[in-house]
Short mmCIF file of C-alpha atoms in Angstrom, two decimals:
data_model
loop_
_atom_site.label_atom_id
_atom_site.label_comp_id
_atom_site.label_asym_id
_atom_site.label_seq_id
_atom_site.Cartn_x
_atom_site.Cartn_y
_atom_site.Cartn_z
CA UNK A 1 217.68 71.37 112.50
CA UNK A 2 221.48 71.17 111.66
CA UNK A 3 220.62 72.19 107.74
CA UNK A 4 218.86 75.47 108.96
CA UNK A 5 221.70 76.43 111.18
CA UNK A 6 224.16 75.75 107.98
CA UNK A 7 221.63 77.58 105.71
CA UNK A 8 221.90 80.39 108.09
CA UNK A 9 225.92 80.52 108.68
CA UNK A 10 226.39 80.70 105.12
CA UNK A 11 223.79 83.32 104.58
CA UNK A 12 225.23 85.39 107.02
CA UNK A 13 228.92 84.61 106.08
CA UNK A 14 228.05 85.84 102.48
CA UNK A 15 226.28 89.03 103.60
CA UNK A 16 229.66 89.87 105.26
CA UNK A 17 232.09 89.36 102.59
CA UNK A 18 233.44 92.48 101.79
CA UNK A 19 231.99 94.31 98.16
CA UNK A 20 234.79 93.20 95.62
CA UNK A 21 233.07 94.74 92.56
CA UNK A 22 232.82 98.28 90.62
CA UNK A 23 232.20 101.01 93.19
CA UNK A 24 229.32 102.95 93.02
CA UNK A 25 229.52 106.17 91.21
CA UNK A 26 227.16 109.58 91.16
CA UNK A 27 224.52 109.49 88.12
CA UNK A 28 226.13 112.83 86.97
CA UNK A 29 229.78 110.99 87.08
CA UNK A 30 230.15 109.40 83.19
CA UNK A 31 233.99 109.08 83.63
CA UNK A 32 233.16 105.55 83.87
CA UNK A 33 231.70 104.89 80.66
CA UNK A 34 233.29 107.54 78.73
CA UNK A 35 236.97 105.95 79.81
CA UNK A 36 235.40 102.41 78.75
CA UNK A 37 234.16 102.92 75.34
CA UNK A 38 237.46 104.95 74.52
CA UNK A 39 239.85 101.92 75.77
CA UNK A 40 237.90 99.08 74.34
CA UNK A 41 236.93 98.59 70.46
CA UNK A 42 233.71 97.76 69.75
CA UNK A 43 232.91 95.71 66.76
CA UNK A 44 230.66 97.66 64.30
CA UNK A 45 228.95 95.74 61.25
CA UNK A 46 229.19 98.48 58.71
CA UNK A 47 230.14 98.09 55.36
CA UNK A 48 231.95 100.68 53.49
CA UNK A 49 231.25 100.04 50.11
CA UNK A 50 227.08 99.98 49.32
CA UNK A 51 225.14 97.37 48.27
CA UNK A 52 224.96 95.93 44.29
CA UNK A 53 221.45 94.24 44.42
CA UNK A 54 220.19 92.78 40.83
CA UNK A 55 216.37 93.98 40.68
CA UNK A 56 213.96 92.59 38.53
CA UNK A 57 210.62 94.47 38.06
CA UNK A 58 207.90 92.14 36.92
CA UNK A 59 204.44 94.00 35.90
CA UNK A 60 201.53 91.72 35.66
CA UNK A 61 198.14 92.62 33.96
CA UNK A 62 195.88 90.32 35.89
CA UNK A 63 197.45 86.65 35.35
CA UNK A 64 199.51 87.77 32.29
CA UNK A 65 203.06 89.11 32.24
CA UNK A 66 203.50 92.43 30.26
CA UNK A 67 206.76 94.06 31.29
CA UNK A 68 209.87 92.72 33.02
CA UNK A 69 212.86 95.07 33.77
CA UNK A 70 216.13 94.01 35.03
CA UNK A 71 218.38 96.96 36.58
CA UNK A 72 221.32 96.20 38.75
CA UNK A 73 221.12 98.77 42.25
CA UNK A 74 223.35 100.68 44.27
CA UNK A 75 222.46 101.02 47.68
CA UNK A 76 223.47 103.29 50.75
CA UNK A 77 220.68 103.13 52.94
CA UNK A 78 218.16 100.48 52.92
CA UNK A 79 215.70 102.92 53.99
CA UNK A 80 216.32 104.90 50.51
CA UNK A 81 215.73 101.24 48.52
CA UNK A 82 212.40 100.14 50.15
CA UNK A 83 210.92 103.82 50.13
CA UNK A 84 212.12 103.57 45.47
CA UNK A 85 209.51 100.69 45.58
CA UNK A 86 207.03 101.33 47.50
CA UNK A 87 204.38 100.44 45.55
CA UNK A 88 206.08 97.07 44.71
CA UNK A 89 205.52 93.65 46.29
CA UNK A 90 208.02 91.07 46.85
CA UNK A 91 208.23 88.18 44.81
CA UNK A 92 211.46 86.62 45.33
CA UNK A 93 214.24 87.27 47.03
CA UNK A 94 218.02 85.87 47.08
CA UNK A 95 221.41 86.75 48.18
CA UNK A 96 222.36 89.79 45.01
CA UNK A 97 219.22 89.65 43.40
CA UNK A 98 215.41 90.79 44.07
CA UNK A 99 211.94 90.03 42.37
CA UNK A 100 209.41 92.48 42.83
CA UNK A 101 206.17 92.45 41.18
CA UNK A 102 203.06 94.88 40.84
CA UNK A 103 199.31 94.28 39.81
CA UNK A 104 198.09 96.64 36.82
CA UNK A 105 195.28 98.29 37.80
CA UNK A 106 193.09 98.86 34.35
CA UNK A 107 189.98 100.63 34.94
#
């Protein structure tokens, strides 16, 4: 019987403590997080130089290798590299360099 009563006290005694945090603000009111992101710096992970990647093209004719190209890559925007092979698979892949291979299809 004693635990409830303490249980209660200090539920109550906590509901009372006076709000010490951020006040509320209006949805329309952006001062907030306008005046936050222009006092704090916020660590970006951008490069500013592009990417050198070593790509190998490997062209297979069934089992058999027929062509291999090696070209070294600049690259901006990943987006821009994936879409230049899109008809390529992976084959390998490590830190400077990529393998990419395709299947000749000889009908």
């Amino acid at each position: 019987m004693q635990s409830i009563w303490i249980t209660a006290l200090m539920i109550v005694s906590m509901t009372l403590q006076p709000f010490t945090g951020t006040p509320e603000r209006a949805a329309s009111d952006h001062s907030f997080a306008s005046s936050t992101l222009t006092e704090k710096a916020i660590p970006a992970f951008v490069y500013l130089d592009p990417l050198e990647l070593k790509v190998i093209l490997k062209t297979y004719e069934g089992s058999e290798l027929i062509d291999t190209k090696v070209q070294t890559e600049t690259i901006w925007a990943m987006e821009d590299f994936w879409a230049a092979y899109e008809g390529w698979t992976v084959e390998d892949q490590s830190i400077g360099e990529i393998v990419f291979q395709r299947q000749l299809v000889i009908a």
